[in-house]
Amino acid sequence: MTTYKAPLRDMRFVMQDLLNIEKHYQSLPACDEVNQELIDAILDEASKFSEEIVAPLNAVGDEAGCEMLEDGEVRTPPGFREAYQQYVEGGWPLLDQPSRYGGQDLPMSLGTTIREMNGTANWSWAMYPGLSHGAVETIDTHGSEKQKAMFMEPLASGRWTGTMCLTEAHCGTDLGLLKTKAEPAADGTYALTGSKLFVSSGEHDLAENIVHIVLARIPGSPPGTKGISLFIVPKFIPNEDGSIGERNAVRCGALEHKMGIHGNATCLLNFDGATGYLVGEENKGLSYMFTFMNFARLGTGLQGLAHSEFAFQNSLAYARDRLQMRSLSGPKNPDGPADPIIVHPDVRRMLLTQKAFAEGGRALIYFASTQGDILTKSEDPEARGLANHVLSFLTPIIKAFLTETGFESANLGLQCFGGHGYVNEWGVEQNVRDARISMLYEGTTGIQALDLLGRKVLGTRGKALAPVTAFILDFCKRSRKRKELRPYLKTLVRLTRQWKSLTRKIGFAAMRNRDAVGAASVDYIMFSGYVLLGVAWAASARAAYRRLEEGTTEEAFYRAKIQTAEFYFAKILPRTESLLKTMLAGPDSLMKMDAEQFMF
């Protein structure tokens, strides 16, 4: 049986020692009353909820799954509904929602910590409230005042939940192929007809209403992505007074039988002339939906962090207790029949890899969430513009890199358990299965990589990359007074310069052959992630050295930060060397073979 303990000490290290979060909040007029006392109180209470209420349902959800009932209704696993009701009654959904909709107006970065804890404790359960945040952002940003009055307060409070209805059976990622149609009605609404696939939390019994955010085509619209519009389609049509009205013509046609996340209802939804409300202007739906998708992509990056953290916690506990063989350097448990496996170098490699990805990933995604604070709370247009730029650049990297490393960590967790990890009684194989979807939904790793390299970097002639590399070089310059960090800084300067150089080389290659972008893109996004995680670990080591110099009763904690940084630079960051070579190898070895030559 797996366990979960909220990593409050490391969360506070990132917030206090790395991000100086209290000063950050004080710089934002809307958040200037958020102090450390309030932060600690929220973290403590949220950790109890995640550990005591949500975590025990993780294995329950995996074993029981969701059940399809008559008339397209879905029953969630035992305990899920009760946990969600406690979540809503505790006011947790309102934590970082706008006060104009009943929220507490606390910063996004504080809400991120809550979502991390719930997600690591039980990702399937956490998806139900998690998607509502994207629905709120989309309607608040692009919806009409009438739509906001109708949907925002129930969504923000958690009384209603939201979904994202994008793809169809024949589409995959190519949404330009979608066929769901929206016929205008005399009353200004639209009648939506079609089917949507892979809708997370698409039908359930947790909330009184479900608000679907749906992409569809209005007759006569241009073909492809230019002719897509966005609609709000509720399960129950609200009455004028906000109460629940008649059942809409949207129903779950099937539950997907999945590899993992069994506790979440992934649905095929059928729209049979369902009443929908157009969001914004016609044919701008895909651009509007990116508000939702970008939020979901950051949330999926958080999922990667969750699987790394979960794997590390359970692998570490097992490695400390499991006795097997003797240490090559002599017995470490002479009174026992064997040594605990944590003494073996290869087990240390796996544990330190998990630790490096979990704690480094936390630093990266928490930093990104502070940019979200600035974007939504700052009164300085220039600061908001820079934050938007940084967040836009980081989003595909966080989504792709943290989910890839999260899956790697989950697999290493199973490996630490050996044969016991392969059977389900220990729960670590569930972590592997649950993690695998993270690299697929909200845009695969390949799609994120094309977005980063093709659209954001080469599409701006390198302008999107420039502020990021400038920040890294400036960080290295400001940190070089500490001699212990100089080897790390030297490596980061070299890699940052190579990052800029290889970007130019790929750009020139793409002018001759467009396939050069696709051939290099995944390696490029992973290279980017490793470099950024290197910055996070250099910053962590710098903060740890400073704390040790000042004097602390937690010397072991800060020493571990320095030692993990040393491991990352010695054993993980060198992966960039092979990525440099494969990125510049070009597309020829991939594209020479004719499709007919692929045979078995």
Coordinates of C-alpha atoms in Angstrom, one line a residue:
M1 CA 0.0 0.0 0.0
T2 CA 1.4 3.4 -1.0
T3 CA 1.3 6.4 1.3
Y4 CA 1.5 10.2 0.7
K5 CA 2.9 12.9 3.0
A6 CA 2.7 16.4 1.8
P7 CA 6.3 17.7 1.3
L8 CA 5.7 20.8 3.3
R9 CA 9.4 21.4 4.1
D10 CA 10.4 21.4 0.5
M11 CA 7.4 23.5 -0.6
R12 CA 8.4 26.1 2.0
F13 CA 12.0 26.0 0.9
V14 CA 11.0 26.8 -2.7
M15 CA 8.6 29.5 -1.6
Q16 CA 10.8 31.1 1.0
D17 CA 14.4 30.5 0.1
L18 CA 14.1 30.5 -3.7
L19 CA 11.2 32.7 -4.6
N20 CA 11.0 35.0 -1.5
I21 CA 7.3 34.6 -1.9
E22 CA 6.2 36.9 0.8
K23 CA 8.1 39.8 -0.8
H24 CA 6.7 38.8 -4.1
Y25 CA 3.1 39.0 -2.8
Q26 CA 3.8 42.4 -1.2
S27 CA 4.9 43.7 -4.6
L28 CA 1.4 43.0 -5.9
P29 CA -1.2 45.4 -4.4
A30 CA -4.0 42.8 -4.6
C31 CA -1.9 40.4 -2.6
D32 CA 0.0 42.6 -0.2
E33 CA -1.8 41.2 2.9
V34 CA -0.7 37.6 2.1
N35 CA 2.0 37.0 4.8
Q36 CA 3.9 33.9 5.9
E37 CA 1.5 33.2 8.7
L38 CA -1.4 32.9 6.3
I39 CA 0.6 30.8 3.8
D40 CA 1.6 28.4 6.6
A41 CA -2.0 28.1 7.8
I42 CA -3.2 27.3 4.3
L43 CA -0.5 24.8 3.6
D44 CA -1.0 23.0 6.9
E45 CA -4.8 22.7 6.5
A46 CA -4.5 21.7 2.8
S47 CA -1.9 19.0 3.7
K48 CA -4.3 17.4 6.2
F49 CA -7.1 17.3 3.5
S50 CA -4.8 15.7 0.9
E51 CA -3.3 13.2 3.3
E52 CA -6.4 12.2 5.3
I53 CA -9.2 12.5 2.8
V54 CA -7.9 12.4 -0.8
A55 CA -4.9 10.0 -0.5
P56 CA -6.8 7.0 1.0
L57 CA -9.1 7.1 -2.1
N58 CA -6.2 6.7 -4.6
A59 CA -6.2 2.9 -4.6
V60 CA -10.0 2.7 -4.2
G61 CA -10.4 4.8 -7.4
D62 CA -8.0 2.6 -9.3
E63 CA -9.7 -0.7 -8.3
A64 CA -13.3 0.4 -8.5
G65 CA -13.2 2.8 -11.4
C66 CA -16.2 4.7 -12.6
E67 CA -19.5 3.0 -13.4
M68 CA -21.8 3.8 -16.3
L69 CA -25.5 3.9 -15.3
E70 CA -28.7 4.2 -17.3
D71 CA -29.4 7.3 -19.4
G72 CA -25.7 8.2 -19.6
E73 CA -25.2 8.9 -15.9
V74 CA -21.9 8.0 -14.3
R75 CA -21.1 6.9 -10.7
T76 CA -17.7 7.8 -9.4
P77 CA -15.7 5.4 -7.1
P78 CA -16.7 5.1 -3.4
G79 CA -15.7 8.1 -1.4
F80 CA -15.1 10.4 -4.3
R81 CA -18.4 12.3 -4.0
E82 CA -18.0 12.7 -0.2
A83 CA -14.4 14.0 -0.5
Y84 CA -15.5 16.5 -3.2
Q85 CA -18.3 17.8 -1.0
Q86 CA -15.8 18.3 1.9
Y87 CA -13.6 20.1 -0.6
V88 CA -16.3 22.5 -1.6
E89 CA -17.6 23.0 1.9
G90 CA -14.1 23.9 3.0
G91 CA -14.0 26.7 0.5
W92 CA -10.9 25.3 -1.3
P93 CA -12.1 25.9 -4.9
L94 CA -12.5 29.6 -4.0
L95 CA -9.0 30.1 -2.7
D96 CA -7.5 31.8 -5.8
Q97 CA -10.8 32.7 -7.6
P98 CA -11.8 36.4 -8.1
S99 CA -13.7 38.1 -5.3
R100 CA -16.3 39.3 -7.7
Y101 CA -17.4 35.7 -8.0
G102 CA -17.2 34.9 -4.3
G103 CA -13.5 33.9 -4.4
Q104 CA -10.8 34.8 -1.9
D105 CA -8.6 36.5 -4.6
L106 CA -5.5 34.8 -3.3
P107 CA -2.6 34.4 -5.8
M108 CA -2.4 31.6 -8.4
S109 CA 0.9 30.4 -6.9
L110 CA -0.8 29.7 -3.6
G111 CA -3.5 27.7 -5.4
T112 CA -0.8 25.8 -7.2
T113 CA 0.5 24.3 -3.9
I114 CA -3.0 23.0 -3.1
R115 CA -3.4 21.5 -6.5
E116 CA 0.0 19.8 -6.2
M117 CA -0.9 18.2 -2.9
N118 CA -4.3 16.9 -4.0
G119 CA -2.9 15.8 -7.3
T120 CA 0.0 13.8 -5.8
A121 CA -2.4 12.3 -3.3
N122 CA -4.8 11.2 -5.9
W123 CA -4.6 12.5 -9.5
S124 CA -7.8 10.9 -10.7
W125 CA -9.8 12.7 -8.0
A126 CA -8.0 16.0 -8.4
M127 CA -8.9 16.2 -12.1
Y128 CA -12.6 16.8 -11.3
P129 CA -12.0 20.2 -9.6
G130 CA -8.8 20.9 -11.6
L131 CA -10.5 21.4 -15.0
S132 CA -12.9 23.9 -13.5
H133 CA -10.1 26.5 -13.2
G134 CA -9.6 26.5 -17.0
A135 CA -13.4 26.9 -17.6
V136 CA -13.5 29.8 -15.2
E137 CA -10.5 31.5 -16.9
T138 CA -12.0 31.0 -20.3
I139 CA -15.4 32.4 -19.5
D140 CA -14.0 35.2 -17.5
T141 CA -11.7 36.3 -20.3
H142 CA -13.9 35.8 -23.3
G143 CA -17.5 35.4 -22.2
S144 CA -20.2 38.0 -22.1
E145 CA -21.5 39.6 -19.0
K146 CA -24.6 37.5 -19.1
Q147 CA -22.6 34.4 -19.4
K148 CA -20.4 35.4 -16.5
A149 CA -23.5 36.1 -14.4
M150 CA -24.9 32.7 -15.3
F151 CA -21.9 30.4 -14.9
M152 CA -19.0 32.0 -13.0
E153 CA -20.1 31.9 -9.4
P154 CA -21.2 28.2 -9.5
L155 CA -18.0 27.2 -11.3
A156 CA -15.7 29.2 -9.0
S157 CA -17.3 27.8 -5.9
G158 CA -17.1 24.2 -7.1
R159 CA -20.9 23.7 -7.0
W160 CA -20.6 23.1 -10.8
T161 CA -17.5 21.7 -12.6
G162 CA -16.1 22.3 -16.0
T163 CA -14.8 20.3 -18.9
M164 CA -12.9 20.8 -22.1
C165 CA -14.4 19.2 -25.2
L166 CA -11.9 19.4 -28.0
T167 CA -11.2 16.3 -30.1
E168 CA -13.3 13.8 -32.0
A169 CA -12.6 10.2 -33.0
H170 CA -11.1 11.2 -36.4
C171 CA -9.2 14.3 -35.3
G172 CA -6.6 13.6 -32.7
T173 CA -4.6 16.8 -32.3
D174 CA -5.7 18.1 -35.7
L175 CA -8.7 20.1 -34.6
G176 CA -9.1 21.6 -38.0
L177 CA -10.8 18.3 -38.9
L178 CA -13.6 18.5 -36.3
K179 CA -17.2 18.0 -37.5
T180 CA -19.4 18.9 -34.5
K181 CA -21.8 21.5 -35.8
A182 CA -23.6 24.4 -34.1
E183 CA -26.9 25.5 -35.7
P184 CA -28.1 29.0 -34.8
A185 CA -31.5 29.1 -33.0
A186 CA -34.0 31.9 -33.0
D187 CA -33.4 32.8 -29.4
G188 CA -29.7 33.5 -30.0
T189 CA -28.5 30.1 -28.7
Y190 CA -27.1 27.3 -30.8
A191 CA -28.0 23.7 -31.2
L192 CA -24.8 21.5 -31.1
T193 CA -24.7 18.1 -32.7
G194 CA -21.8 15.7 -32.8
S195 CA -19.6 13.6 -30.5
K196 CA -16.5 14.5 -28.5
L197 CA -13.9 12.0 -27.4
F198 CA -11.6 11.7 -24.4
V199 CA -13.5 14.2 -22.2
S200 CA -12.0 14.1 -18.7
S201 CA -14.5 14.4 -15.9
G202 CA -17.2 14.5 -18.7
E203 CA -19.9 13.0 -16.6
H204 CA -20.0 12.3 -12.8
D205 CA -22.1 12.5 -9.6
L206 CA -19.9 15.0 -7.7
A207 CA -21.5 18.3 -8.6
E208 CA -25.0 19.4 -9.4
N209 CA -24.1 20.6 -12.9
I210 CA -21.3 20.2 -15.4
V211 CA -20.4 23.0 -17.8
H212 CA -18.8 21.8 -21.1
I213 CA -16.6 24.2 -23.0
V214 CA -17.0 22.9 -26.6
L215 CA -15.4 23.6 -30.0
A216 CA -17.8 23.3 -33.0
R217 CA -18.5 24.7 -36.4
I218 CA -21.2 27.1 -37.4
P219 CA -22.6 26.3 -40.9
G220 CA -20.9 28.4 -43.6
S221 CA -17.7 28.9 -41.5
P222 CA -14.3 28.6 -43.2
P223 CA -12.8 25.1 -43.3
G224 CA -9.9 24.1 -41.0
T225 CA -9.0 25.8 -37.8
K226 CA -10.2 29.3 -39.1
G227 CA -13.8 28.1 -38.9
I228 CA -14.0 26.9 -35.3
S229 CA -16.2 28.6 -32.7
L230 CA -16.4 28.1 -28.9
F231 CA -19.6 27.3 -26.9
I232 CA -20.7 26.8 -23.4
V233 CA -22.9 23.7 -23.1
P234 CA -24.2 22.9 -19.6
K235 CA -25.5 19.5 -18.6
F236 CA -28.5 21.3 -17.1
I237 CA -29.7 24.6 -18.6
P238 CA -29.7 27.2 -15.8
N239 CA -32.9 29.2 -15.1
E240 CA -32.9 33.0 -15.1
D241 CA -32.5 32.9 -11.3
G242 CA -29.5 30.6 -11.5
S243 CA -31.2 27.5 -10.4
I244 CA -30.9 24.2 -12.2
G245 CA -33.3 23.9 -15.1
E246 CA -34.1 21.2 -17.7
R247 CA -31.7 18.5 -18.8
N248 CA -29.7 19.5 -21.9
A249 CA -29.3 17.1 -24.9
V250 CA -25.7 16.1 -24.0
R251 CA -25.1 12.6 -22.6
C252 CA -22.2 10.3 -21.9
G253 CA -22.2 7.6 -24.6
A254 CA -19.4 5.5 -23.2
L255 CA -16.7 5.4 -20.6
E256 CA -13.2 4.8 -21.9
H257 CA -11.5 1.7 -20.6
K258 CA -8.1 3.1 -19.8
M259 CA -4.6 2.1 -18.8
G260 CA -4.7 4.4 -15.8
I261 CA -6.5 7.2 -14.0
H262 CA -9.4 4.8 -13.5
G263 CA -11.0 7.0 -10.9
N264 CA -11.7 9.8 -13.4
A265 CA -14.5 9.5 -15.9
T266 CA -13.1 9.9 -19.3
C267 CA -16.1 10.1 -21.6
L268 CA -17.4 10.0 -25.1
L269 CA -20.0 12.7 -25.1
N270 CA -22.9 12.8 -27.6
F271 CA -24.5 16.2 -28.4
D272 CA -27.9 15.8 -29.9
G273 CA -29.0 19.3 -30.6
A274 CA -27.8 20.4 -27.2
T275 CA -28.3 24.1 -26.3
G276 CA -25.1 26.0 -26.4
Y277 CA -24.0 29.6 -25.9
L278 CA -21.5 31.2 -28.3
V279 CA -18.4 32.6 -26.5
G280 CA -17.1 35.8 -28.0
E281 CA -17.1 36.0 -31.8
E282 CA -17.7 33.4 -34.4
N283 CA -14.7 31.5 -35.8
K284 CA -12.3 32.6 -33.0
G285 CA -13.0 29.5 -30.9
L286 CA -9.5 28.0 -31.1
S287 CA -7.8 31.1 -30.0
Y288 CA -10.2 31.4 -27.1
M289 CA -9.8 27.8 -26.1
F290 CA -6.0 28.3 -25.8
T291 CA -6.8 30.1 -22.5
F292 CA -8.2 26.8 -21.2
M293 CA -5.5 24.7 -22.9
N294 CA -2.6 26.7 -21.5
F295 CA -4.0 26.4 -18.0
A296 CA -4.5 22.7 -18.6
R297 CA -1.0 22.3 -19.9
L298 CA 0.5 23.9 -16.7
G299 CA -1.8 21.6 -14.7
T300 CA -0.5 18.6 -16.6
G301 CA 3.1 19.7 -15.9
L302 CA 2.0 19.7 -12.3
Q303 CA 0.9 16.1 -12.8
G304 CA 4.4 15.2 -13.9
L305 CA 5.7 16.7 -10.7
A306 CA 3.1 14.7 -8.7
H307 CA 4.2 11.4 -10.1
S308 CA 7.9 12.2 -9.4
E309 CA 7.1 13.1 -5.8
F310 CA 4.9 10.1 -5.3
A311 CA 7.5 7.8 -6.7
F312 CA 10.3 9.3 -4.6
Q313 CA 8.4 9.1 -1.3
N314 CA 7.4 5.5 -1.7
S315 CA 10.7 4.4 -3.2
L316 CA 12.6 6.0 -0.4
A317 CA 10.5 4.3 2.3
Y318 CA 10.9 0.9 0.7
A319 CA 14.6 1.3 0.1
R320 CA 15.2 2.1 3.8
D321 CA 13.4 -1.0 4.9
R322 CA 14.1 -3.6 2.3
L323 CA 17.0 -5.8 3.2
Q324 CA 18.9 -7.4 0.3
M325 CA 22.6 -8.2 -0.3
R326 CA 25.6 -6.6 1.4
S327 CA 27.1 -3.3 0.5
L328 CA 30.2 -3.7 -1.8
S329 CA 32.1 -1.4 0.6
G330 CA 31.3 -3.6 3.6
P331 CA 28.3 -4.4 5.8
K332 CA 26.2 -1.4 6.8
N333 CA 23.7 -3.4 8.9
P334 CA 26.1 -6.0 10.5
D335 CA 23.5 -7.2 13.0
G336 CA 21.0 -8.0 10.3
P337 CA 20.9 -10.7 7.6
A338 CA 21.5 -8.1 4.8
D339 CA 21.8 -4.4 4.2
P340 CA 18.9 -2.1 3.3
I341 CA 19.0 -1.5 -0.5
I342 CA 19.4 2.2 0.0
V343 CA 23.2 1.5 0.5
H344 CA 23.6 0.2 -3.1
P345 CA 24.8 2.8 -5.7
D346 CA 22.2 1.9 -8.3
V347 CA 19.4 2.3 -5.9
R348 CA 20.9 5.7 -4.9
R349 CA 20.9 6.6 -8.6
M350 CA 17.2 5.9 -8.9
L351 CA 16.3 7.7 -5.7
L352 CA 18.4 10.8 -6.5
T353 CA 17.0 11.0 -10.0
Q354 CA 13.5 11.0 -8.5
K355 CA 14.4 13.6 -5.9
A356 CA 16.1 15.8 -8.5
F357 CA 13.1 15.7 -10.8
A358 CA 10.6 16.2 -8.0
E359 CA 12.3 19.0 -6.2
G360 CA 13.7 20.7 -9.2
G361 CA 10.4 20.4 -11.0
R362 CA 8.6 22.0 -8.0
A363 CA 11.0 25.0 -8.2
L364 CA 10.4 25.4 -11.9
I365 CA 6.6 25.2 -11.8
Y366 CA 6.3 27.4 -8.7
F367 CA 8.4 30.0 -10.4
A368 CA 6.0 29.8 -13.4
S369 CA 3.1 30.2 -11.1
T370 CA 4.6 33.5 -9.7
Q371 CA 4.6 34.8 -13.3
G372 CA 0.9 33.9 -13.4
D373 CA 0.5 36.1 -10.2
I374 CA 2.1 39.0 -12.0
L375 CA 0.1 38.5 -15.1
T376 CA -3.2 38.5 -13.2
K377 CA -2.5 40.8 -10.3
S378 CA 0.1 43.4 -11.3
E379 CA -0.8 47.0 -12.1
D380 CA 2.3 47.4 -14.1
P381 CA 1.7 46.8 -17.8
E382 CA 5.3 46.3 -18.6
A383 CA 5.6 43.7 -15.8
R384 CA 2.5 41.9 -17.0
G385 CA 3.9 41.8 -20.6
L386 CA 7.1 40.3 -19.5
A387 CA 5.4 37.8 -17.3
N388 CA 3.1 36.8 -20.1
H389 CA 6.1 36.3 -22.4
V390 CA 8.0 34.1 -19.8
L391 CA 4.9 32.1 -19.0
S392 CA 4.1 31.5 -22.6
F393 CA 7.7 30.3 -23.2
L394 CA 7.7 28.1 -20.1
T395 CA 4.3 26.4 -20.6
P396 CA 5.3 23.9 -23.3
I397 CA 8.5 23.1 -21.6
I398 CA 6.8 22.5 -18.2
K399 CA 4.1 20.4 -19.8
A400 CA 6.5 18.2 -21.9
F401 CA 9.6 18.0 -19.7
L402 CA 8.0 17.5 -16.4
T403 CA 5.6 14.8 -17.7
E404 CA 8.5 12.9 -19.4
T405 CA 10.6 13.1 -16.2
G406 CA 7.5 12.2 -14.1
F407 CA 7.0 9.0 -16.1
E408 CA 10.7 8.3 -15.8
S409 CA 10.5 8.7 -12.0
A410 CA 7.4 6.5 -11.8
N411 CA 9.2 3.8 -13.7
L412 CA 12.2 4.1 -11.4
G413 CA 9.9 3.7 -8.5
L414 CA 8.7 0.4 -9.8
Q415 CA 12.3 -0.6 -10.4
C416 CA 13.2 0.2 -6.8
F417 CA 10.5 -2.2 -5.7
G418 CA 11.7 -5.0 -8.0
G419 CA 9.2 -7.8 -8.5
H420 CA 7.0 -6.3 -5.7
G421 CA 6.6 -3.2 -7.8
Y422 CA 5.1 -5.2 -10.7
V423 CA 2.2 -6.5 -8.6
N424 CA -0.6 -4.2 -7.6
E425 CA -0.6 -4.7 -3.8
W426 CA 2.2 -2.1 -3.4
G427 CA 0.5 0.6 -5.6
V428 CA 3.6 1.7 -7.5
E429 CA 2.5 0.1 -10.7
Q430 CA -0.6 2.3 -10.5
N431 CA 1.7 5.4 -10.5
V432 CA 3.3 4.2 -13.7
R433 CA -0.1 3.7 -15.4
D434 CA -1.5 6.9 -14.1
A435 CA 1.6 8.9 -15.3
R436 CA 1.5 7.6 -18.8
I437 CA -1.4 9.7 -20.0
S438 CA 0.3 13.0 -19.0
M439 CA 2.5 12.8 -22.1
L440 CA -0.5 12.5 -24.3
Y441 CA -3.4 14.7 -23.3
E442 CA -3.3 18.5 -23.6
G443 CA -1.0 18.0 -26.6
T444 CA 1.6 15.3 -26.8
T445 CA 5.3 15.8 -26.1
G446 CA 5.8 16.2 -29.8
I447 CA 3.1 18.8 -30.1
Q448 CA 4.6 20.8 -27.2
A449 CA 8.0 20.5 -28.8
L450 CA 6.7 21.9 -32.2
D451 CA 5.0 24.7 -30.3
L452 CA 8.2 25.7 -28.5
L453 CA 10.7 25.3 -31.4
G454 CA 8.6 26.0 -34.4
R455 CA 6.1 28.7 -33.2
K456 CA 7.6 30.3 -30.1
V457 CA 11.4 30.3 -30.9
L458 CA 11.9 30.1 -34.7
G459 CA 8.5 31.8 -35.4
T460 CA 9.8 34.9 -33.5
R461 CA 13.3 34.6 -35.0
G462 CA 14.7 33.8 -31.5
K463 CA 13.1 36.8 -29.8
A464 CA 11.1 34.5 -27.4
L465 CA 14.3 32.7 -26.3
A466 CA 16.3 35.9 -25.8
P467 CA 14.9 37.0 -22.4
V468 CA 15.2 33.5 -21.0
T469 CA 18.9 33.0 -21.9
A470 CA 19.6 36.6 -20.8
F471 CA 18.1 35.7 -17.4
I472 CA 20.2 32.6 -17.1
L473 CA 23.4 34.4 -18.0
D474 CA 22.6 37.2 -15.5
F475 CA 21.9 34.7 -12.8
C476 CA 25.3 33.1 -13.4
K477 CA 27.0 36.5 -13.3
R478 CA 25.3 37.4 -10.0
S479 CA 26.1 34.1 -8.4
R480 CA 29.8 33.7 -9.4
K481 CA 31.1 35.3 -6.2
R482 CA 30.3 32.0 -4.4
K483 CA 33.2 29.8 -5.5
E484 CA 31.4 26.5 -4.7
L485 CA 28.9 27.3 -7.5
R486 CA 31.4 28.2 -10.2
P487 CA 31.6 24.7 -11.8
Y488 CA 27.8 24.7 -12.1
L489 CA 27.7 28.2 -13.4
K490 CA 30.4 27.5 -15.9
T491 CA 28.4 24.6 -17.2
L492 CA 25.2 26.6 -17.4
V493 CA 26.9 29.5 -19.3
R494 CA 28.3 27.0 -21.8
L495 CA 24.9 25.2 -22.3
T496 CA 23.0 28.5 -22.6
R497 CA 25.4 29.7 -25.3
Q498 CA 25.0 26.4 -27.0
W499 CA 21.2 26.7 -26.7
K500 CA 21.4 30.0 -28.7
S501 CA 23.8 28.6 -31.2
L502 CA 22.0 25.4 -31.9
T503 CA 18.7 27.4 -32.3
R504 CA 20.4 29.4 -35.1
K505 CA 21.7 26.2 -36.7
I506 CA 18.3 24.5 -36.7
G507 CA 16.7 27.7 -38.1
F508 CA 19.2 27.8 -41.0
A509 CA 18.7 24.1 -41.6
A510 CA 14.9 24.6 -41.7
M511 CA 15.3 27.2 -44.4
R512 CA 16.6 24.4 -46.6
N513 CA 14.4 21.6 -45.3
R514 CA 11.3 22.3 -43.2
D515 CA 11.5 18.8 -41.7
A516 CA 14.6 19.9 -39.8
V517 CA 12.2 21.5 -37.2
G518 CA 10.2 18.3 -36.5
A519 CA 13.4 16.2 -36.5
A520 CA 15.0 18.3 -33.8
S521 CA 11.9 19.5 -31.7
V522 CA 11.6 16.8 -29.1
D523 CA 15.3 16.8 -28.4
Y524 CA 15.2 20.6 -28.3
I525 CA 12.4 20.8 -25.7
M526 CA 14.1 18.2 -23.5
F527 CA 17.4 20.0 -23.8
S528 CA 15.6 23.2 -22.7
G529 CA 14.1 21.4 -19.7
Y530 CA 17.4 20.0 -18.5
V531 CA 19.0 23.5 -18.7
L532 CA 16.2 25.2 -16.8
L533 CA 16.3 22.5 -14.2
G534 CA 20.0 23.1 -13.9
V535 CA 19.3 26.7 -13.1
A536 CA 16.8 25.6 -10.5
W537 CA 19.3 23.3 -8.8
A538 CA 22.1 25.9 -9.0
A539 CA 19.7 28.4 -7.3
S540 CA 18.8 25.8 -4.7
A541 CA 22.5 25.1 -3.9
R542 CA 23.1 28.9 -3.6
A543 CA 20.2 29.2 -1.2
A544 CA 21.4 26.3 0.8
Y545 CA 24.9 27.6 1.2
R546 CA 23.5 30.9 2.3
R547 CA 21.3 29.3 5.0
L548 CA 24.2 27.2 6.2
E549 CA 26.4 30.3 6.6
E550 CA 23.7 32.1 8.5
G551 CA 23.3 29.2 10.9
T552 CA 20.4 26.7 11.0
T553 CA 19.1 23.8 13.0
E554 CA 18.3 22.1 9.7
E555 CA 21.8 21.5 8.4
A556 CA 21.0 18.0 7.1
F557 CA 18.2 19.4 4.9
Y558 CA 20.3 22.1 3.4
R559 CA 23.3 19.7 2.9
A560 CA 20.9 17.4 1.0
K561 CA 20.0 20.2 -1.3
I562 CA 23.7 20.8 -2.1
Q563 CA 24.4 17.1 -2.6
T564 CA 21.3 16.7 -4.9
A565 CA 22.5 19.6 -7.0
E566 CA 25.9 17.9 -7.2
F567 CA 24.2 14.7 -8.4
Y568 CA 22.1 16.6 -11.0
F569 CA 25.1 18.3 -12.6
A570 CA 27.2 15.1 -12.5
K571 CA 24.7 12.5 -13.6
I572 CA 21.6 14.1 -15.2
L573 CA 22.6 17.3 -16.9
P574 CA 25.2 15.6 -19.1
R575 CA 22.2 14.1 -21.0
T576 CA 22.3 17.4 -22.9
E577 CA 25.5 16.4 -24.7
S578 CA 23.8 13.6 -26.6
L579 CA 20.8 15.8 -27.3
L580 CA 23.1 18.4 -28.9
K581 CA 24.3 15.8 -31.3
T582 CA 20.9 14.3 -32.2
M583 CA 19.3 17.8 -32.7
L584 CA 21.9 18.7 -35.2
A585 CA 21.9 15.3 -37.0
G586 CA 19.1 16.6 -39.2
P587 CA 16.0 14.9 -40.7
D588 CA 17.8 12.7 -43.4
S589 CA 18.0 9.5 -41.4
L590 CA 14.4 9.9 -40.5
M591 CA 12.9 10.7 -43.8
K592 CA 14.9 8.8 -46.4
M593 CA 12.9 5.6 -46.1
D594 CA 9.7 5.5 -48.1
A595 CA 6.5 4.6 -46.2
E596 CA 6.3 1.4 -48.2
Q597 CA 9.7 0.3 -46.9
F598 CA 8.4 0.1 -43.3
M599 CA 7.8 -3.6 -43.1
F600 CA 7.9 -6.5 -40.7

